[in-house]
Amino acid sequence: RLFLPVWRMITRIFKPELSGGSSNNGKSFADSYHGKVLLTEEAKNLVKVNRNINLGDLEHIIPYQSAREIVLKNPDHIVVLECPCRSSRANPCKPLDVCLIIGEPFASFMLEHNPKKARRITPAEAVEILEAEHQRGHVHHAFFKDAMLGRFYAICNCCACCCGAMQAMRNGTPMLASSGYVCKIQRKKCVGCGECVKYCQFGALQLVDGIISIEEEKCLGCGVCISKCQQEAHYLVRDSRRGEPLEIHKLMASS
């Protein structure tokens, strides 16, 4: 269970979806609350955006049936929150304060309703958190909620052992969308050390008889394996079946 103060805070935003498991129109919580996997550089860019970006129709970009528009506002209004998923675990991954709430009115709402577990930070501090979590092998997710103005509002830094959304994925609830990329391996460079297997949060990599194999249907293109491979054997390629990447600089150039 989530710790009580945060749960109460979240239910105030997300009701009635959380209170009864579905809203009046029959949609479940997972139907309208989704995360998109981000590469680390794009996650950094996301917390430094200094103007609005309108993406128009997102149906082809991310499989969020209700979301139509993302508006990125007030990047100087960033709050870091103790992760509800980690805080609910008996032996959570550390540190706890890794959830980034970005823009108003969400940042102020978190501070007002959970002052002991949230604090305001600068974009530079947010980037430091993203870099540190990447080094730990954790995955960046940009989260969206159609009930909250149909827009992006948070970046979570997630591990498979604590993250509720990642566990929901394993149980068949599609709460996460691919980054738009999939991992590939250069066989000539791979030495079969298995370091990438240890860090893959989606269980997409396997080591059998010294050979790394990829279950591409499980890979969401986070790029963690790339940073952990000393042989530089891993790389990402675009996969049109997985939607478009959330590439902030390109979006700004076209806005």
PDB file of C-alpha atoms in Angstrom:
ATOM      1  CA  ARG A   1       0.000   0.000   0.000  1.00  0.00           C
ATOM      2  CA  LEU A   2       1.050   3.572  -0.572  1.00  0.00           C
ATOM      3  CA  PHE A   3       1.782   5.536   2.557  1.00  0.00           C
ATOM      4  CA  LEU A   4      -1.441   7.165   3.712  1.00  0.00           C
ATOM      5  CA  PRO A   5      -0.751  10.897   3.240  1.00  0.00           C
ATOM      6  CA  VAL A   6       0.272  10.448  -0.396  1.00  0.00           C
ATOM      7  CA  TRP A   7      -2.602   8.045  -1.065  1.00  0.00           C
ATOM      8  CA  ARG A   8      -5.111  10.588   0.230  1.00  0.00           C
ATOM      9  CA  MET A   9      -3.473  13.269  -1.879  1.00  0.00           C
ATOM     10  CA  ILE A  10      -3.541  11.160  -5.023  1.00  0.00           C
ATOM     11  CA  THR A  11      -7.148  10.096  -4.542  1.00  0.00           C
ATOM     12  CA  ARG A  12      -8.189  13.753  -4.343  1.00  0.00           C
ATOM     13  CA  ILE A  13      -6.756  14.231  -7.831  1.00  0.00           C
ATOM     14  CA  PHE A  14      -7.704  10.927  -9.394  1.00  0.00           C
ATOM     15  CA  LYS A  15     -11.160  10.280  -7.925  1.00  0.00           C
ATOM     16  CA  PRO A  16     -13.365   8.449  -8.704  1.00  0.00           C
ATOM     17  CA  GLU A  17     -10.974   6.179 -10.588  1.00  0.00           C
ATOM     18  CA  LEU A  18      -8.945   5.046  -7.576  1.00  0.00           C
ATOM     19  CA  SER A  19     -11.727   4.820  -5.040  1.00  0.00           C
ATOM     20  CA  GLY A  20     -13.725   2.223  -6.918  1.00  0.00           C
ATOM     21  CA  GLY A  21     -11.255   0.887  -9.455  1.00  0.00           C
ATOM     22  CA  SER A  22     -13.107   2.489 -12.359  1.00  0.00           C
ATOM     23  CA  SER A  23     -14.852   5.686 -13.241  1.00  0.00           C
ATOM     24  CA  ASN A  24     -18.482   6.131 -14.169  1.00  0.00           C
ATOM     25  CA  ASN A  25     -17.782   5.528 -17.833  1.00  0.00           C
ATOM     26  CA  GLY A  26     -16.212   2.163 -17.101  1.00  0.00           C
ATOM     27  CA  LYS A  27     -12.563   3.140 -17.528  1.00  0.00           C
ATOM     28  CA  SER A  28     -10.088   1.775 -15.046  1.00  0.00           C
ATOM     29  CA  PHE A  29      -7.318   3.784 -13.403  1.00  0.00           C
ATOM     30  CA  ALA A  30      -4.796   2.286 -15.821  1.00  0.00           C
ATOM     31  CA  ASP A  31      -6.873   3.374 -18.833  1.00  0.00           C
ATOM     32  CA  SER A  32      -6.053   7.020 -18.196  1.00  0.00           C
ATOM     33  CA  TYR A  33      -2.863   7.013 -16.117  1.00  0.00           C
ATOM     34  CA  HIS A  34       0.179   6.119 -18.176  1.00  0.00           C
ATOM     35  CA  GLY A  35       3.913   6.544 -18.363  1.00  0.00           C
ATOM     36  CA  LYS A  36       6.197   6.792 -21.370  1.00  0.00           C
ATOM     37  CA  VAL A  37       9.733   5.456 -21.081  1.00  0.00           C
ATOM     38  CA  LEU A  38      12.362   8.148 -21.699  1.00  0.00           C
ATOM     39  CA  LEU A  39      16.034   8.072 -22.545  1.00  0.00           C
ATOM     40  CA  THR A  40      18.095   9.923 -19.937  1.00  0.00           C
ATOM     41  CA  GLU A  41      18.940  12.857 -22.224  1.00  0.00           C
ATOM     42  CA  GLU A  42      15.288  13.389 -23.085  1.00  0.00           C
ATOM     43  CA  ALA A  43      14.354  13.229 -19.411  1.00  0.00           C
ATOM     44  CA  LYS A  44      16.914  15.964 -18.728  1.00  0.00           C
ATOM     45  CA  ASN A  45      15.519  18.066 -21.564  1.00  0.00           C
ATOM     46  CA  LEU A  46      12.012  17.650 -20.206  1.00  0.00           C
ATOM     47  CA  VAL A  47      12.828  19.344 -16.904  1.00  0.00           C
ATOM     48  CA  LYS A  48      14.525  22.272 -18.656  1.00  0.00           C
ATOM     49  CA  VAL A  49      11.781  23.256 -21.122  1.00  0.00           C
ATOM     50  CA  ASN A  50      11.094  26.966 -20.788  1.00  0.00           C
ATOM     51  CA  ARG A  51       8.007  27.366 -22.936  1.00  0.00           C
ATOM     52  CA  ASN A  52       4.769  25.610 -23.857  1.00  0.00           C
ATOM     53  CA  ILE A  53       4.853  22.737 -26.336  1.00  0.00           C
ATOM     54  CA  ASN A  54       1.660  21.601 -28.023  1.00  0.00           C
ATOM     55  CA  LEU A  55       1.843  18.124 -29.506  1.00  0.00           C
ATOM     56  CA  GLY A  56      -1.633  18.044 -31.014  1.00  0.00           C
ATOM     57  CA  ASP A  57      -3.011  14.543 -31.562  1.00  0.00           C
ATOM     58  CA  LEU A  58      -1.059  11.977 -29.556  1.00  0.00           C
ATOM     59  CA  GLU A  59      -2.884   8.831 -30.616  1.00  0.00           C
ATOM     60  CA  HIS A  60       0.012   7.858 -32.898  1.00  0.00           C
ATOM     61  CA  ILE A  61       2.666   8.814 -30.350  1.00  0.00           C
ATOM     62  CA  ILE A  62       1.570   7.155 -27.160  1.00  0.00           C
ATOM     63  CA  PRO A  63      -1.255   4.664 -26.615  1.00  0.00           C
ATOM     64  CA  TYR A  64      -3.139   6.817 -24.180  1.00  0.00           C
ATOM     65  CA  GLN A  65      -6.723   6.720 -25.406  1.00  0.00           C
ATOM     66  CA  SER A  66      -7.784   9.859 -23.577  1.00  0.00           C
ATOM     67  CA  ALA A  67      -4.685  12.046 -23.881  1.00  0.00           C
ATOM     68  CA  ARG A  68      -4.711  14.522 -26.765  1.00  0.00           C
ATOM     69  CA  GLU A  69      -2.339  17.231 -25.712  1.00  0.00           C
ATOM     70  CA  ILE A  70       0.703  17.744 -23.535  1.00  0.00           C
ATOM     71  CA  VAL A  71       1.483  21.219 -22.278  1.00  0.00           C
ATOM     72  CA  LEU A  72       4.820  21.626 -20.552  1.00  0.00           C
ATOM     73  CA  LYS A  73       4.666  24.656 -18.282  1.00  0.00           C
ATOM     74  CA  ASN A  74       6.695  26.338 -15.555  1.00  0.00           C
ATOM     75  CA  PRO A  75       9.814  24.141 -15.519  1.00  0.00           C
ATOM     76  CA  ASP A  76      11.159  26.303 -12.692  1.00  0.00           C
ATOM     77  CA  HIS A  77       8.319  24.906 -10.565  1.00  0.00           C
ATOM     78  CA  ILE A  78       9.690  21.454  -9.783  1.00  0.00           C
ATOM     79  CA  VAL A  79       9.092  19.421  -6.644  1.00  0.00           C
ATOM     80  CA  VAL A  80      10.826  16.196  -5.701  1.00  0.00           C
ATOM     81  CA  LEU A  81       8.587  13.769  -3.839  1.00  0.00           C
ATOM     82  CA  GLU A  82       9.361  10.618  -1.893  1.00  0.00           C
ATOM     83  CA  CYS A  83       8.347   7.816  -4.217  1.00  0.00           C
ATOM     84  CA  PRO A  84       5.047   6.292  -3.009  1.00  0.00           C
ATOM     85  CA  CYS A  85       5.985   2.933  -4.523  1.00  0.00           C
ATOM     86  CA  ARG A  86       9.360   2.748  -2.791  1.00  0.00           C
ATOM     87  CA  SER A  87       7.996   4.084   0.477  1.00  0.00           C
ATOM     88  CA  SER A  88       5.405   1.308   0.578  1.00  0.00           C
ATOM     89  CA  ARG A  89       8.039  -1.439   0.452  1.00  0.00           C
ATOM     90  CA  ALA A  90       9.555  -3.137   3.485  1.00  0.00           C
ATOM     91  CA  ASN A  91      13.069  -2.882   1.987  1.00  0.00           C
ATOM     92  CA  PRO A  92      12.849  -0.203  -0.694  1.00  0.00           C
ATOM     93  CA  CYS A  93      15.512   0.945  -3.103  1.00  0.00           C
ATOM     94  CA  LYS A  94      17.190   4.146  -1.935  1.00  0.00           C
ATOM     95  CA  PRO A  95      16.999   7.056  -2.069  1.00  0.00           C
ATOM     96  CA  LEU A  96      13.274   7.568  -1.700  1.00  0.00           C
ATOM     97  CA  ASP A  97      13.016  11.140  -3.004  1.00  0.00           C
ATOM     98  CA  VAL A  98      13.188  10.514  -6.762  1.00  0.00           C
ATOM     99  CA  CYS A  99       9.737  11.415  -8.128  1.00  0.00           C
ATOM    100  CA  LEU A 100       9.767  14.756  -9.971  1.00  0.00           C
ATOM    101  CA  ILE A 101       6.517  16.741 -10.111  1.00  0.00           C
ATOM    102  CA  ILE A 102       6.792  19.415 -12.793  1.00  0.00           C
ATOM    103  CA  GLY A 103       4.724  22.522 -13.400  1.00  0.00           C
ATOM    104  CA  GLU A 104       1.747  24.142 -11.755  1.00  0.00           C
ATOM    105  CA  PRO A 105      -0.685  23.520 -10.201  1.00  0.00           C
ATOM    106  CA  PHE A 106       0.796  20.116  -9.415  1.00  0.00           C
ATOM    107  CA  ALA A 107       4.048  21.232  -7.770  1.00  0.00           C
ATOM    108  CA  SER A 108       2.297  23.540  -5.300  1.00  0.00           C
ATOM    109  CA  PHE A 109      -0.375  20.931  -4.620  1.00  0.00           C
ATOM    110  CA  MET A 110       2.252  18.391  -3.594  1.00  0.00           C
ATOM    111  CA  LEU A 111       4.023  20.866  -1.329  1.00  0.00           C
ATOM    112  CA  GLU A 112       0.804  21.953   0.334  1.00  0.00           C
ATOM    113  CA  HIS A 113      -0.556  18.477   0.985  1.00  0.00           C
ATOM    114  CA  ASN A 114       2.654  16.594   1.720  1.00  0.00           C
ATOM    115  CA  PRO A 115       5.248  19.084   3.015  1.00  0.00           C
ATOM    116  CA  LYS A 116       7.239  16.501   4.981  1.00  0.00           C
ATOM    117  CA  LYS A 117       7.870  14.290   1.964  1.00  0.00           C
ATOM    118  CA  ALA A 118       8.183  16.872  -0.815  1.00  0.00           C
ATOM    119  CA  ARG A 119      10.474  19.826  -1.434  1.00  0.00           C
ATOM    120  CA  ARG A 120      10.980  22.383  -4.175  1.00  0.00           C
ATOM    121  CA  ILE A 121      14.117  21.980  -6.311  1.00  0.00           C
ATOM    122  CA  THR A 122      15.750  23.682  -9.288  1.00  0.00           C
ATOM    123  CA  PRO A 123      15.975  22.250 -12.822  1.00  0.00           C
ATOM    124  CA  ALA A 124      19.696  21.657 -12.192  1.00  0.00           C
ATOM    125  CA  GLU A 125      18.894  19.616  -9.100  1.00  0.00           C
ATOM    126  CA  ALA A 126      16.296  17.667 -11.074  1.00  0.00           C
ATOM    127  CA  VAL A 127      18.938  16.820 -13.680  1.00  0.00           C
ATOM    128  CA  GLU A 128      21.267  15.607 -10.908  1.00  0.00           C
ATOM    129  CA  ILE A 129      18.544  13.264  -9.656  1.00  0.00           C
ATOM    130  CA  LEU A 130      17.987  11.928 -13.171  1.00  0.00           C
ATOM    131  CA  GLU A 131      21.703  11.325 -13.673  1.00  0.00           C
ATOM    132  CA  ALA A 132      22.071   9.573 -10.316  1.00  0.00           C
ATOM    133  CA  GLU A 133      19.071   7.335 -10.961  1.00  0.00           C
ATOM    134  CA  HIS A 134      20.399   6.468 -14.413  1.00  0.00           C
ATOM    135  CA  GLN A 135      23.693   5.408 -12.853  1.00  0.00           C
ATOM    136  CA  ARG A 136      21.731   3.131 -10.526  1.00  0.00           C
ATOM    137  CA  GLY A 137      20.191   1.485 -13.569  1.00  0.00           C
ATOM    138  CA  HIS A 138      16.702   2.857 -13.001  1.00  0.00           C
ATOM    139  CA  VAL A 139      14.248   3.834 -15.745  1.00  0.00           C
ATOM    140  CA  HIS A 140      12.792   7.293 -16.401  1.00  0.00           C
ATOM    141  CA  HIS A 141       9.037   7.419 -17.034  1.00  0.00           C
ATOM    142  CA  ALA A 142       7.161  10.563 -18.066  1.00  0.00           C
ATOM    143  CA  PHE A 143       3.671  10.205 -16.600  1.00  0.00           C
ATOM    144  CA  PHE A 144       0.437  11.552 -18.041  1.00  0.00           C
ATOM    145  CA  LYS A 145      -3.089  11.787 -16.636  1.00  0.00           C
ATOM    146  CA  ASP A 146      -6.134  12.716 -18.681  1.00  0.00           C
ATOM    147  CA  ALA A 147      -8.027  13.834 -15.577  1.00  0.00           C
ATOM    148  CA  MET A 148      -5.296  16.394 -14.915  1.00  0.00           C
ATOM    149  CA  LEU A 149      -5.750  18.648 -17.939  1.00  0.00           C
ATOM    150  CA  GLY A 150      -4.642  15.872 -20.316  1.00  0.00           C
ATOM    151  CA  ARG A 151      -0.966  16.591 -19.829  1.00  0.00           C
ATOM    152  CA  PHE A 152       2.434  15.454 -18.676  1.00  0.00           C
ATOM    153  CA  TYR A 153       3.033  16.208 -15.019  1.00  0.00           C
ATOM    154  CA  ALA A 154       5.771  13.984 -13.576  1.00  0.00           C
ATOM    155  CA  ILE A 155       8.942  12.052 -14.206  1.00  0.00           C
ATOM    156  CA  CYS A 156       9.341   8.977 -12.062  1.00  0.00           C
ATOM    157  CA  ASN A 157      12.623   7.091 -11.766  1.00  0.00           C
ATOM    158  CA  CYS A 158      11.661   3.470 -11.470  1.00  0.00           C
ATOM    159  CA  CYS A 159      13.008   0.070 -10.527  1.00  0.00           C
ATOM    160  CA  ALA A 160      11.218  -3.183 -11.230  1.00  0.00           C
ATOM    161  CA  CYS A 161      11.308  -4.290  -7.595  1.00  0.00           C
ATOM    162  CA  CYS A 162       9.378  -1.254  -6.288  1.00  0.00           C
ATOM    163  CA  CYS A 163       7.478   0.387  -9.165  1.00  0.00           C
ATOM    164  CA  GLY A 164       3.748  -0.286  -9.236  1.00  0.00           C
ATOM    165  CA  ALA A 165       3.442   0.563 -12.940  1.00  0.00           C
ATOM    166  CA  MET A 166       6.219  -1.844 -13.915  1.00  0.00           C
ATOM    167  CA  GLN A 167       4.658  -4.591 -11.830  1.00  0.00           C
ATOM    168  CA  ALA A 168       1.302  -3.870 -13.437  1.00  0.00           C
ATOM    169  CA  MET A 169       2.968  -4.358 -16.835  1.00  0.00           C
ATOM    170  CA  ARG A 170       4.151  -7.809 -15.774  1.00  0.00           C
ATOM    171  CA  ASN A 171       0.587  -8.643 -14.769  1.00  0.00           C
ATOM    172  CA  GLY A 172      -0.812  -7.627 -18.139  1.00  0.00           C
ATOM    173  CA  THR A 173      -1.925  -4.031 -17.431  1.00  0.00           C
ATOM    174  CA  PRO A 174      -0.313  -1.743 -20.068  1.00  0.00           C
ATOM    175  CA  MET A 175       0.515   1.321 -17.979  1.00  0.00           C
ATOM    176  CA  LEU A 176       3.831   2.041 -19.721  1.00  0.00           C
ATOM    177  CA  ALA A 177       4.571   2.922 -23.334  1.00  0.00           C
ATOM    178  CA  SER A 178       7.838   2.231 -25.105  1.00  0.00           C
ATOM    179  CA  SER A 179      10.370   4.993 -25.668  1.00  0.00           C
ATOM    180  CA  GLY A 180       9.978   4.237 -29.374  1.00  0.00           C
ATOM    181  CA  TYR A 181      13.262   2.349 -29.467  1.00  0.00           C
ATOM    182  CA  VAL A 182      14.308  -1.274 -29.023  1.00  0.00           C
ATOM    183  CA  CYS A 183      17.656  -2.727 -27.973  1.00  0.00           C
ATOM    184  CA  LYS A 184      19.994  -4.533 -30.349  1.00  0.00           C
ATOM    185  CA  ILE A 185      23.357  -6.226 -29.720  1.00  0.00           C
ATOM    186  CA  GLN A 186      26.545  -6.243 -31.759  1.00  0.00           C
ATOM    187  CA  ARG A 187      27.526  -9.878 -31.368  1.00  0.00           C
ATOM    188  CA  LYS A 188      31.162  -9.333 -32.229  1.00  0.00           C
ATOM    189  CA  LYS A 189      31.556  -6.942 -29.298  1.00  0.00           C
ATOM    190  CA  CYS A 190      29.525  -8.851 -26.705  1.00  0.00           C
ATOM    191  CA  VAL A 191      31.631 -10.970 -24.310  1.00  0.00           C
ATOM    192  CA  GLY A 192      28.656 -12.500 -22.488  1.00  0.00           C
ATOM    193  CA  CYS A 193      29.498 -10.993 -19.096  1.00  0.00           C
ATOM    194  CA  GLY A 194      25.806 -10.665 -18.155  1.00  0.00           C
ATOM    195  CA  GLU A 195      26.102  -7.180 -16.664  1.00  0.00           C
ATOM    196  CA  CYS A 196      23.305  -5.930 -18.899  1.00  0.00           C
ATOM    197  CA  VAL A 197      21.034  -8.765 -17.736  1.00  0.00           C
ATOM    198  CA  LYS A 198      21.498  -7.700 -14.129  1.00  0.00           C
ATOM    199  CA  TYR A 199      20.389  -4.143 -14.862  1.00  0.00           C
ATOM    200  CA  CYS A 200      17.525  -4.747 -17.318  1.00  0.00           C
ATOM    201  CA  GLN A 201      14.418  -3.617 -15.435  1.00  0.00           C
ATOM    202  CA  PHE A 202      12.031  -5.257 -17.904  1.00  0.00           C
ATOM    203  CA  GLY A 203      13.537  -8.725 -17.958  1.00  0.00           C
ATOM    204  CA  ALA A 204      14.134  -8.453 -21.690  1.00  0.00           C
ATOM    205  CA  LEU A 205      17.716  -9.769 -21.630  1.00  0.00           C
ATOM    206  CA  GLN A 206      18.794 -13.331 -20.930  1.00  0.00           C
ATOM    207  CA  LEU A 207      22.230 -14.951 -20.682  1.00  0.00           C
ATOM    208  CA  VAL A 208      22.341 -18.575 -21.837  1.00  0.00           C
ATOM    209  CA  ASP A 209      25.627 -20.409 -22.436  1.00  0.00           C
ATOM    210  CA  GLY A 210      27.513 -17.137 -22.619  1.00  0.00           C
ATOM    211  CA  ILE A 211      25.197 -15.610 -25.236  1.00  0.00           C
ATOM    212  CA  ILE A 212      22.890 -12.654 -24.603  1.00  0.00           C
ATOM    213  CA  SER A 213      19.423 -12.889 -26.125  1.00  0.00           C
ATOM    214  CA  ILE A 214      16.765 -10.166 -26.332  1.00  0.00           C
ATOM    215  CA  GLU A 215      13.032 -10.662 -25.954  1.00  0.00           C
ATOM    216  CA  GLU A 216      12.111  -7.607 -27.980  1.00  0.00           C
ATOM    217  CA  GLU A 217       8.455  -7.689 -26.958  1.00  0.00           C
ATOM    218  CA  LYS A 218       9.586  -7.004 -23.371  1.00  0.00           C
ATOM    219  CA  CYS A 219      12.102  -4.289 -24.232  1.00  0.00           C
ATOM    220  CA  LEU A 220      10.756  -0.740 -23.791  1.00  0.00           C
ATOM    221  CA  GLY A 221      13.899   0.969 -25.041  1.00  0.00           C
ATOM    222  CA  CYS A 222      15.113   2.651 -21.851  1.00  0.00           C
ATOM    223  CA  GLY A 223      18.817   2.424 -22.777  1.00  0.00           C
ATOM    224  CA  VAL A 224      20.007   1.353 -19.326  1.00  0.00           C
ATOM    225  CA  CYS A 225      21.820  -1.662 -20.820  1.00  0.00           C
ATOM    226  CA  ILE A 226      23.837   0.630 -23.082  1.00  0.00           C
ATOM    227  CA  SER A 227      25.356   2.526 -20.182  1.00  0.00           C
ATOM    228  CA  LYS A 228      26.154  -0.689 -18.312  1.00  0.00           C
ATOM    229  CA  CYS A 229      27.932  -2.476 -21.167  1.00  0.00           C
ATOM    230  CA  GLN A 230      31.669  -1.810 -21.020  1.00  0.00           C
ATOM    231  CA  GLN A 231      32.105  -3.392 -24.444  1.00  0.00           C
ATOM    232  CA  GLU A 232      29.626  -0.939 -26.040  1.00  0.00           C
ATOM    233  CA  ALA A 233      27.838  -3.899 -27.586  1.00  0.00           C
ATOM    234  CA  HIS A 234      24.312  -2.568 -27.019  1.00  0.00           C
ATOM    235  CA  TYR A 235      22.557   0.067 -29.099  1.00  0.00           C
ATOM    236  CA  LEU A 236      19.009   1.306 -29.691  1.00  0.00           C
ATOM    237  CA  VAL A 237      17.142   1.448 -32.983  1.00  0.00           C
ATOM    238  CA  ARG A 238      13.845   3.091 -33.816  1.00  0.00           C
ATOM    239  CA  ASP A 239      10.899   0.743 -34.033  1.00  0.00           C
ATOM    240  CA  SER A 240       7.884   2.299 -35.770  1.00  0.00           C
ATOM    241  CA  ARG A 241       5.575  -0.242 -34.135  1.00  0.00           C
ATOM    242  CA  ARG A 242       6.313   1.268 -30.735  1.00  0.00           C
ATOM    243  CA  GLY A 243       5.195   4.849 -31.288  1.00  0.00           C
ATOM    244  CA  GLU A 244       7.201   8.033 -31.597  1.00  0.00           C
ATOM    245  CA  PRO A 245       9.904   9.050 -29.108  1.00  0.00           C
ATOM    246  CA  LEU A 246       9.223  12.057 -26.893  1.00  0.00           C
ATOM    247  CA  GLU A 247      12.045  14.184 -28.332  1.00  0.00           C
ATOM    248  CA  ILE A 248      11.729  17.629 -26.798  1.00  0.00           C
ATOM    249  CA  HIS A 249      14.220  19.544 -28.951  1.00  0.00           C
ATOM    250  CA  LYS A 250      12.564  18.361 -32.159  1.00  0.00           C
ATOM    251  CA  LEU A 251       9.150  19.289 -30.791  1.00  0.00           C
ATOM    252  CA  MET A 252      10.373  22.756 -29.826  1.00  0.00           C
ATOM    253  CA  ALA A 253      11.847  23.279 -33.280  1.00  0.00           C
ATOM    254  CA  SER A 254       8.556  22.393 -34.945  1.00  0.00           C
ATOM    255  CA  SER A 255       6.321  24.404 -32.569  1.00  0.00           C
TER     256      SER A 255
END
